[in-house]
Amino acid sequence: MSGDVAVLGAGMHPWGKWGRSFVDYGTVAARNALADAGVEWQHVQSVVGADTVRGGYPGYVAGATFAQALGWQGARVTSVYAACASGAQAVNTARVQILAGMADVVLVVGADAAPKGFFAPAGGDRPDDPDWLRFRVLGATNPAYFGLYARRRMALHGDTPEDFALVKVKNAAAGALNPNARYRDPVTAEQVAASAVVADPLRLLDICATSDGAAALVLSSMDFARRHGTADPVRIRAVSTVTPTYPKAVLDLPDIATDSAVAAQSSPLSFRASIAQAAYEEAGIGPGDLSLAEVYDLSTALELEWYEDIGLCPPGEGAGLVRSGATALGGRIPVNPSGGLASFGEAVPAQAIAQVCELTWQLRGAAGERQVPGARAGITANQGLFGHGSAVVAVR
C-alpha cells in the first residue's frame, strides 16, 4: 500500500480580527477547500476537526461542529487537540483513516477566534498544569519565553537583533503578496528596531500576533484522486507527531525545569530537530530535496532556530542563512513564502493546516506572485505544548 494521500483541495478564510465565531471561519475555509477539490460535501466520508479551547463546547468537538455547520450527511467525525500541533494531528488522523481504508475522502478543518493580546491560561486554580504554573508562578507569558530563546541564541551563536529583524522583513515581503494574510504591508529593519520592546531583545514586530482565521484540506486516497480525474495531485508523504526524548537539556515552553542528564545519555538531536528528522525518514527525502519550507515563526529568533532544526544549515548558522538571502523569495530555499505567522498571526488549530495549504499551492505552481519556481517538495514544521511534534512533508 502506498503511504501517499492526495491533497485534492485547499481553502482558507482570510486571517485578521473579524469578531465572528470560529465556526463561521471554518465553514468558509471548508467550502473553499471543497470547491477547490471539485468534491461535493455529500461525498465526504469523514470530517476531522482541530479543536479550539476558546470555543467552549463546540470547540472541543470541532469535527461534529463543522459537520453540523455544513449539514449533517452521515460522515464519521473526529476531533483532535494538540495545541499548536492540532492541525498536523488532524491531517495525520485523516491520512491514517484513508490508508486504513476507512474513508476515501476526508475533510480536515481548523479554525479559531483568538483573544486580543497574549494567550493566557484558562481560569481556575490548576497547580498540576505546567502551563498554568508558568503564567501564575513565573509570570512567563509567551513573549517572555521567546525573549529567553533569543537571548540564548545571542549568547551561543552571536546572533544580533539586526539578524532577527531580517526575518520579519523577509516574511513581511512575502505576506504582502498573500491575499489571506492579515498584515500585508512591507516592513523595514528600521521599523522593527523602532517598535516597542516587548521581551528584550525582541520588539513588537519580532513577535507574532493572535488572530482569527481558518484553513481546510480535502484529502483522498490516490485511487479516488485518479477516479476523480486528478492524475498528478500534490501528495502528503509523511506526517511526524513525535515527542521529546529523555533528558531534555533545553527549556521548552511550558516546561520550567530540565530533566537530569545524569540518568540518561542526551539525544544527539533536539526535540525540534527530531520532529523534522522523523518526517524525512518516513518520506525518504532529506533537507537537500526541499524546494521550500513553512516553519513556526512565533518570533523572528525562533525561525532562525528552525532553519537549523530542519537541516537547512548547521547549528548556529541560521543568522548567516537569512543574511545571505537564501530563505527569502527568490533564494535557494525559501522559508515561509506564505508570510508565516509574522504576516498571519496565530489561529492555533488552523496554523499547521494553513502551512499545508501553502505547500499545496506552491507545489501546484498556483501561488501567484510568491511562487517558488519549480517547487517539488516541501516541509512544514511547528510544535505544540506538552511535547507535540508537528511536521508534514508534501511532494509533487
Tab-separated table of C-alpha atoms in Angstrom:
chain	number	residue	atom	x	y	z
A	1	MET	CA	0.000	0.000	0.000
A	2	SER	CA	1.282	3.449	-0.902
A	3	GLY	CA	1.894	5.742	2.024
A	4	ASP	CA	0.846	8.774	-0.024
A	5	VAL	CA	-2.503	10.508	0.219
A	6	ALA	CA	-3.690	13.106	-2.282
A	7	VAL	CA	-4.435	16.729	-1.470
A	8	LEU	CA	-7.450	17.399	-3.660
A	9	GLY	CA	-8.398	20.743	-2.200
A	10	ALA	CA	-7.065	23.552	-0.023
A	11	GLY	CA	-9.009	26.513	1.308
A	12	MET	CA	-8.753	29.295	3.861
A	13	HIS	CA	-10.680	32.108	5.454
A	14	PRO	CA	-8.531	35.277	5.469
A	15	TRP	CA	-6.891	35.934	8.841
A	16	GLY	CA	-7.424	39.033	10.950
A	17	LYS	CA	-9.672	40.152	13.797
A	18	TRP	CA	-13.149	39.680	12.411
A	19	GLY	CA	-15.256	39.405	15.571
A	20	ARG	CA	-17.230	36.349	14.490
A	21	SER	CA	-17.469	32.703	15.553
A	22	PHE	CA	-14.693	30.257	14.711
A	23	VAL	CA	-17.460	28.099	13.183
A	24	ASP	CA	-18.123	30.787	10.579
A	25	TYR	CA	-14.449	30.930	9.637
A	26	GLY	CA	-14.061	27.147	9.459
A	27	THR	CA	-17.179	26.743	7.340
A	28	VAL	CA	-15.875	29.263	4.795
A	29	ALA	CA	-12.482	27.513	4.654
A	30	ALA	CA	-14.159	24.103	4.285
A	31	ARG	CA	-16.375	25.242	1.436
A	32	ASN	CA	-13.394	26.820	-0.301
A	33	ALA	CA	-11.432	23.572	0.015
A	34	LEU	CA	-14.360	21.517	-1.293
A	35	ALA	CA	-14.768	23.872	-4.257
A	36	ASP	CA	-11.034	23.704	-4.938
A	37	ALA	CA	-11.226	19.901	-4.891
A	38	GLY	CA	-14.342	19.735	-7.040
A	39	VAL	CA	-15.903	17.474	-4.404
A	40	GLU	CA	-19.477	17.773	-3.176
A	41	TRP	CA	-19.963	17.897	0.582
A	42	GLN	CA	-22.274	14.875	0.364
A	43	HIS	CA	-19.355	12.763	-0.916
A	44	VAL	CA	-17.116	13.472	2.092
A	45	GLN	CA	-16.945	10.341	4.231
A	46	SER	CA	-15.111	11.726	7.260
A	47	VAL	CA	-14.523	15.097	8.923
A	48	VAL	CA	-11.549	15.720	11.214
A	49	GLY	CA	-11.740	18.940	13.199
A	50	ALA	CA	-8.820	20.547	15.020
A	51	ASP	CA	-10.220	21.758	18.346
A	52	THR	CA	-10.114	25.239	19.821
A	53	VAL	CA	-10.167	25.540	23.601
A	54	ARG	CA	-11.625	29.034	23.266
A	55	GLY	CA	-14.792	27.848	21.558
A	56	GLY	CA	-16.436	26.229	24.600
A	57	TYR	CA	-18.313	23.011	23.938
A	58	PRO	CA	-18.453	23.425	20.117
A	59	GLY	CA	-14.700	23.990	20.014
A	60	TYR	CA	-13.934	20.787	21.863
A	61	VAL	CA	-15.956	18.743	19.359
A	62	ALA	CA	-14.835	20.557	16.236
A	63	GLY	CA	-15.317	17.600	13.891
A	64	ALA	CA	-19.031	17.387	14.665
A	65	THR	CA	-19.358	21.173	14.885
A	66	PHE	CA	-18.139	21.666	11.317
A	67	ALA	CA	-20.106	18.665	10.032
A	68	GLN	CA	-23.274	20.167	11.506
A	69	ALA	CA	-22.498	23.612	10.100
A	70	LEU	CA	-22.067	22.126	6.625
A	71	GLY	CA	-25.195	19.999	7.037
A	72	TRP	CA	-25.468	16.558	8.619
A	73	GLN	CA	-24.936	13.891	5.950
A	74	GLY	CA	-23.741	10.877	7.946
A	75	ALA	CA	-19.952	11.333	7.712
A	76	ARG	CA	-17.875	9.963	10.575
A	77	VAL	CA	-16.325	12.685	12.730
A	78	THR	CA	-13.157	13.048	14.777
A	79	SER	CA	-11.953	15.928	16.964
A	80	VAL	CA	-8.309	16.384	17.967
A	81	TYR	CA	-6.406	18.761	20.203
A	82	ALA	CA	-2.642	19.132	20.431
A	83	ALA	CA	-2.245	22.878	20.966
A	84	CYS	CA	-0.319	24.377	18.015
A	85	ALA	CA	0.176	20.890	16.565
A	86	SER	CA	-3.592	20.286	16.384
A	87	GLY	CA	-3.691	20.828	12.628
A	88	ALA	CA	-0.918	18.318	11.964
A	89	GLN	CA	-2.627	15.791	14.240
A	90	ALA	CA	-5.844	16.347	12.275
A	91	VAL	CA	-4.025	15.819	8.965
A	92	ASN	CA	-2.418	12.671	10.326
A	93	THR	CA	-5.759	11.321	11.584
A	94	ALA	CA	-7.285	11.850	8.150
A	95	ARG	CA	-4.287	10.234	6.481
A	96	VAL	CA	-4.495	7.159	8.713
A	97	GLN	CA	-8.210	6.765	8.012
A	98	ILE	CA	-7.543	6.889	4.268
A	99	LEU	CA	-4.609	4.475	4.334
A	100	ALA	CA	-6.591	2.097	6.559
A	101	GLY	CA	-9.416	2.020	4.022
A	102	MET	CA	-11.905	3.656	6.408
A	103	ALA	CA	-12.621	6.563	4.044
A	104	ASP	CA	-11.778	7.639	0.519
A	105	VAL	CA	-12.362	11.370	1.055
A	106	VAL	CA	-11.722	13.269	4.301
A	107	LEU	CA	-12.237	16.943	5.118
A	108	VAL	CA	-9.785	18.459	7.614
A	109	VAL	CA	-10.729	21.796	9.225
A	110	GLY	CA	-9.144	24.064	11.819
A	111	ALA	CA	-10.392	27.482	12.902
A	112	ASP	CA	-10.068	29.880	15.810
A	113	ALA	CA	-11.276	33.212	17.129
A	114	ALA	CA	-8.315	34.225	19.270
A	115	PRO	CA	-8.315	36.750	22.110
A	116	LYS	CA	-6.582	40.096	21.795
A	117	GLY	CA	-3.140	40.354	23.292
A	118	PHE	CA	-1.182	37.430	24.688
A	119	PHE	CA	-2.584	33.963	25.183
A	120	ALA	CA	-3.362	33.205	28.836
A	121	PRO	CA	-4.289	30.015	30.697
A	122	ALA	CA	-7.908	29.032	31.281
A	123	GLY	CA	-9.429	30.202	34.548
A	124	GLY	CA	-9.295	28.390	37.839
A	125	ASP	CA	-6.508	27.011	40.009
A	126	ARG	CA	-4.618	24.095	38.442
A	127	PRO	CA	-1.293	23.589	40.240
A	128	ASP	CA	-0.680	20.330	38.354
A	129	ASP	CA	-0.847	22.153	34.998
A	130	PRO	CA	2.610	23.334	33.844
A	131	ASP	CA	1.053	25.877	31.508
A	132	TRP	CA	-0.904	27.420	34.404
A	133	LEU	CA	2.213	27.338	36.575
A	134	ARG	CA	4.444	29.185	34.140
A	135	PHE	CA	1.934	32.026	33.910
A	136	ARG	CA	0.878	32.206	37.550
A	137	VAL	CA	4.150	31.315	39.278
A	138	LEU	CA	6.760	32.644	36.847
A	139	GLY	CA	4.737	35.278	35.028
A	140	ALA	CA	6.189	33.783	31.850
A	141	THR	CA	3.958	34.910	29.008
A	142	ASN	CA	4.740	33.540	25.551
A	143	PRO	CA	6.849	36.604	24.623
A	144	ALA	CA	8.929	36.118	27.775
A	145	TYR	CA	9.793	32.636	26.577
A	146	PHE	CA	10.548	33.922	23.079
A	147	GLY	CA	12.857	36.531	24.565
A	148	LEU	CA	14.749	33.905	26.583
A	149	TYR	CA	15.249	31.838	23.447
A	150	ALA	CA	16.515	34.877	21.554
A	151	ARG	CA	18.978	35.639	24.368
A	152	ARG	CA	20.187	32.050	24.221
A	153	ARG	CA	20.925	32.391	20.511
A	154	MET	CA	22.769	35.644	21.106
A	155	ALA	CA	24.901	34.058	23.831
A	156	LEU	CA	25.653	30.816	21.981
A	157	HIS	CA	25.890	31.920	18.360
A	158	GLY	CA	26.395	35.672	18.358
A	159	ASP	CA	23.042	36.451	16.744
A	160	THR	CA	22.010	40.099	16.907
A	161	PRO	CA	18.686	41.979	16.995
A	162	GLU	CA	19.507	43.069	13.454
A	163	ASP	CA	19.562	39.399	12.383
A	164	PHE	CA	16.164	38.857	13.976
A	165	ALA	CA	14.767	41.921	12.196
A	166	LEU	CA	15.778	40.475	8.818
A	167	VAL	CA	13.374	37.582	9.402
A	168	LYS	CA	10.468	39.982	9.864
A	169	VAL	CA	11.482	41.971	6.787
A	170	LYS	CA	11.631	38.781	4.710
A	171	ASN	CA	8.301	37.404	5.928
A	172	ALA	CA	6.505	40.724	5.601
A	173	ALA	CA	7.636	40.952	1.975
A	174	ALA	CA	6.124	37.521	1.285
A	175	GLY	CA	2.963	38.260	3.269
A	176	ALA	CA	2.390	41.414	1.233
A	177	LEU	CA	1.780	39.070	-1.725
A	178	ASN	CA	-0.663	36.767	0.093
A	179	PRO	CA	-4.372	37.716	-0.029
A	180	ASN	CA	-5.126	35.545	3.026
A	181	ALA	CA	-2.554	37.253	5.273
A	182	ARG	CA	-3.608	39.668	7.997
A	183	TYR	CA	-0.620	42.002	7.655
A	184	ARG	CA	0.130	42.925	4.063
A	185	ASP	CA	2.477	45.895	4.327
A	186	PRO	CA	6.228	45.572	3.719
A	187	VAL	CA	8.356	46.242	6.811
A	188	THR	CA	11.866	47.665	7.044
A	189	ALA	CA	14.564	46.757	9.549
A	190	GLU	CA	14.345	50.330	10.823
A	191	GLN	CA	10.646	49.867	11.579
A	192	VAL	CA	11.395	46.694	13.538
A	193	ALA	CA	14.084	48.492	15.538
A	194	ALA	CA	11.725	51.393	16.268
A	195	SER	CA	8.871	49.202	17.524
A	196	ALA	CA	8.279	48.815	21.260
A	197	VAL	CA	10.377	46.408	23.314
A	198	VAL	CA	8.157	43.534	24.488
A	199	ALA	CA	10.588	40.932	25.860
A	200	ASP	CA	14.157	42.116	25.464
A	201	PRO	CA	15.740	41.735	22.929
A	202	LEU	CA	12.520	41.149	20.993
A	203	ARG	CA	10.356	44.034	19.879
A	204	LEU	CA	6.720	44.163	18.899
A	205	LEU	CA	7.448	43.430	15.232
A	206	ASP	CA	9.613	40.434	16.197
A	207	ILE	CA	6.624	38.624	17.733
A	208	CYS	CA	3.547	37.224	16.014
A	209	ALA	CA	0.047	38.429	16.890
A	210	THR	CA	-3.048	36.420	17.814
A	211	SER	CA	-5.620	36.193	15.021
A	212	ASP	CA	-8.945	34.848	13.833
A	213	GLY	CA	-8.702	32.543	10.835
A	214	ALA	CA	-9.267	29.116	9.355
A	215	ALA	CA	-7.787	26.591	6.963
A	216	ALA	CA	-9.084	23.360	5.448
A	217	LEU	CA	-7.929	20.493	3.253
A	218	VAL	CA	-9.689	17.790	1.272
A	219	LEU	CA	-7.578	14.631	1.351
A	220	SER	CA	-8.234	11.418	-0.531
A	221	SER	CA	-6.770	8.072	-1.464
A	222	MET	CA	-4.644	8.022	-4.589
A	223	ASP	CA	-7.188	5.685	-6.233
A	224	PHE	CA	-10.000	8.155	-5.590
A	225	ALA	CA	-7.874	11.018	-6.952
A	226	ARG	CA	-7.320	9.102	-10.204
A	227	ARG	CA	-11.041	8.248	-10.484
A	228	HIS	CA	-11.781	11.901	-9.788
A	229	GLY	CA	-9.613	12.896	-12.755
A	230	THR	CA	-6.634	14.191	-10.782
A	231	ALA	CA	-3.732	12.199	-12.182
A	232	ASP	CA	-0.854	14.067	-10.523
A	233	PRO	CA	-2.035	15.609	-7.258
A	234	VAL	CA	0.078	17.080	-4.511
A	235	ARG	CA	0.712	14.195	-2.118
A	236	ILE	CA	1.282	14.089	1.616
A	237	ARG	CA	4.117	11.633	2.036
A	238	ALA	CA	4.916	11.929	5.748
A	239	VAL	CA	3.499	13.328	8.968
A	240	SER	CA	5.644	13.495	12.096
A	241	THR	CA	3.984	13.798	15.512
A	242	VAL	CA	6.895	12.635	17.682
A	243	THR	CA	7.508	13.506	21.348
A	244	PRO	CA	10.735	14.559	23.084
A	245	THR	CA	13.254	12.072	24.391
A	246	TYR	CA	14.698	11.958	27.903
A	247	PRO	CA	16.525	14.024	29.005
A	248	LYS	CA	15.532	17.434	27.671
A	249	ALA	CA	18.533	19.681	28.058
A	250	VAL	CA	16.928	22.936	26.908
A	251	LEU	CA	13.935	24.715	28.454
A	252	ASP	CA	10.846	24.344	26.294
A	253	LEU	CA	7.525	26.105	26.784
A	254	PRO	CA	5.730	25.421	29.111
A	255	ASP	CA	8.361	23.358	30.972
A	256	ILE	CA	10.034	25.242	33.797
A	257	ALA	CA	12.700	22.655	34.672
A	258	THR	CA	15.004	20.387	32.701
A	259	ASP	CA	15.387	16.666	33.151
A	260	SER	CA	18.542	15.382	34.784
A	261	ALA	CA	21.262	14.393	32.342
A	262	VAL	CA	22.648	12.008	34.958
A	263	ALA	CA	20.142	9.224	34.418
A	264	ALA	CA	20.232	9.027	30.618
A	265	GLN	CA	22.507	9.944	27.755
A	266	SER	CA	21.412	13.028	25.881
A	267	SER	CA	19.894	12.550	22.444
A	268	PRO	CA	22.064	13.818	19.575
A	269	LEU	CA	19.014	15.736	18.314
A	270	SER	CA	16.951	18.429	19.983
A	271	PHE	CA	13.201	17.875	20.171
A	272	ARG	CA	12.507	20.157	17.208
A	273	ALA	CA	15.251	18.572	15.131
A	274	SER	CA	13.796	15.131	15.875
A	275	ILE	CA	10.407	16.258	14.553
A	276	ALA	CA	11.876	17.050	11.142
A	277	GLN	CA	14.148	14.001	11.131
A	278	ALA	CA	11.206	11.625	11.644
A	279	ALA	CA	9.371	13.251	8.734
A	280	TYR	CA	12.407	12.985	6.460
A	281	GLU	CA	12.889	9.312	7.323
A	282	GLU	CA	9.268	8.471	6.604
A	283	ALA	CA	9.233	10.430	3.355
A	284	GLY	CA	12.572	9.081	2.133
A	285	ILE	CA	13.955	12.556	1.444
A	286	GLY	CA	16.364	14.950	3.121
A	287	PRO	CA	16.798	18.709	3.512
A	288	GLY	CA	18.646	18.848	0.197
A	289	ASP	CA	15.500	17.702	-1.617
A	290	LEU	CA	13.342	20.577	-0.372
A	291	SER	CA	12.080	23.385	-2.571
A	292	LEU	CA	10.579	25.347	0.331
A	293	ALA	CA	9.609	25.160	3.982
A	294	GLU	CA	6.880	26.589	6.186
A	295	VAL	CA	8.049	26.904	9.797
A	296	TYR	CA	6.603	28.146	13.059
A	297	ASP	CA	7.838	31.727	13.430
A	298	LEU	CA	6.266	32.636	16.758
A	299	SER	CA	9.212	35.012	16.946
A	300	THR	CA	11.879	36.046	14.487
A	301	ALA	CA	14.586	34.388	16.587
A	302	LEU	CA	12.659	31.112	16.660
A	303	GLU	CA	12.556	30.993	12.861
A	304	LEU	CA	16.372	31.044	12.796
A	305	GLU	CA	16.327	28.063	15.152
A	306	TRP	CA	14.033	26.179	12.802
A	307	TYR	CA	16.471	26.643	9.896
A	308	GLU	CA	18.923	24.572	11.877
A	309	ASP	CA	16.341	22.104	13.207
A	310	ILE	CA	15.073	21.168	9.741
A	311	GLY	CA	18.620	20.805	8.424
A	312	LEU	CA	18.950	23.819	6.155
A	313	CYS	CA	22.225	24.727	7.861
A	314	PRO	CA	24.384	23.543	10.783
A	315	PRO	CA	23.603	24.694	14.336
A	316	GLY	CA	24.465	28.331	14.887
A	317	GLU	CA	24.362	29.292	11.210
A	318	GLY	CA	20.713	30.330	10.905
A	319	ALA	CA	21.503	34.034	11.066
A	320	GLY	CA	24.041	33.679	8.271
A	321	LEU	CA	21.417	31.937	6.163
A	322	VAL	CA	18.891	34.754	6.470
A	323	ARG	CA	21.610	37.364	5.901
A	324	SER	CA	22.570	35.597	2.652
A	325	GLY	CA	19.038	35.880	1.293
A	326	ALA	CA	18.780	32.107	0.851
A	327	THR	CA	15.471	31.864	2.744
A	328	ALA	CA	13.751	34.791	1.007
A	329	LEU	CA	11.540	34.543	-2.061
A	330	GLY	CA	13.927	34.052	-4.958
A	331	GLY	CA	16.533	32.496	-2.667
A	332	ARG	CA	17.942	28.980	-2.638
A	333	ILE	CA	15.383	27.611	-0.148
A	334	PRO	CA	12.512	29.997	0.598
A	335	VAL	CA	11.150	29.669	4.137
A	336	ASN	CA	7.652	30.916	4.943
A	337	PRO	CA	6.774	32.075	1.428
A	338	SER	CA	3.227	32.426	2.792
A	339	GLY	CA	4.466	35.222	5.049
A	340	GLY	CA	4.417	32.951	8.094
A	341	LEU	CA	2.880	33.779	11.444
A	342	ALA	CA	4.593	37.157	11.151
A	343	SER	CA	2.025	38.009	8.481
A	344	PHE	CA	-0.886	35.869	9.678
A	345	GLY	CA	-0.743	35.744	13.474
A	346	GLU	CA	-1.750	32.696	15.487
A	347	ALA	CA	-5.087	30.949	14.977
A	348	VAL	CA	-3.935	27.868	16.833
A	349	PRO	CA	-5.995	24.949	15.406
A	350	ALA	CA	-5.649	26.309	11.875
A	351	GLN	CA	-1.980	27.171	11.534
A	352	ALA	CA	-0.476	23.733	10.830
A	353	ILE	CA	-3.241	23.156	8.259
A	354	ALA	CA	-2.551	26.568	6.725
A	355	GLN	CA	1.093	25.554	6.310
A	356	VAL	CA	-0.009	22.535	4.248
A	357	CYS	CA	-2.319	24.771	2.193
A	358	GLU	CA	0.719	26.877	1.280
A	359	LEU	CA	2.736	23.794	0.313
A	360	THR	CA	-0.183	22.653	-1.837
A	361	TRP	CA	-0.454	25.900	-3.747
A	362	GLN	CA	3.315	26.135	-4.164
A	363	LEU	CA	3.661	22.554	-5.420
A	364	ARG	CA	0.798	23.102	-7.845
A	365	GLY	CA	2.506	26.226	-9.173
A	366	ALA	CA	-0.547	28.247	-8.118
A	367	ALA	CA	0.934	30.629	-5.526
A	368	GLY	CA	0.895	33.707	-7.743
A	369	GLU	CA	3.487	36.400	-7.103
A	370	ARG	CA	5.030	34.448	-4.221
A	371	GLN	CA	5.516	31.282	-6.301
A	372	VAL	CA	8.709	29.310	-5.727
A	373	PRO	CA	9.815	28.266	-9.243
A	374	GLY	CA	9.776	24.536	-9.922
A	375	ALA	CA	8.656	23.582	-6.409
A	376	ARG	CA	8.604	19.780	-5.993
A	377	ALA	CA	8.886	19.073	-2.264
A	378	GLY	CA	8.263	20.975	0.935
A	379	ILE	CA	8.123	20.518	4.682
A	380	THR	CA	6.092	22.162	7.412
A	381	ALA	CA	7.325	22.333	10.999
A	382	ASN	CA	5.968	23.522	14.302
A	383	GLN	CA	5.357	22.150	17.759
A	384	GLY	CA	2.533	22.076	20.272
A	385	LEU	CA	2.634	22.465	24.034
A	386	PHE	CA	3.445	19.392	26.118
A	387	GLY	CA	5.675	17.702	23.547
A	388	HIS	CA	3.517	17.506	20.426
A	389	GLY	CA	5.683	17.266	17.325
A	390	SER	CA	4.322	18.582	14.049
A	391	ALA	CA	5.821	18.230	10.578
A	392	VAL	CA	4.320	17.362	7.202
A	393	VAL	CA	6.158	16.510	4.004
A	394	ALA	CA	4.330	17.118	0.727
A	395	VAL	CA	5.618	16.300	-2.763
A	396	ARG	CA	4.545	16.586	-6.375
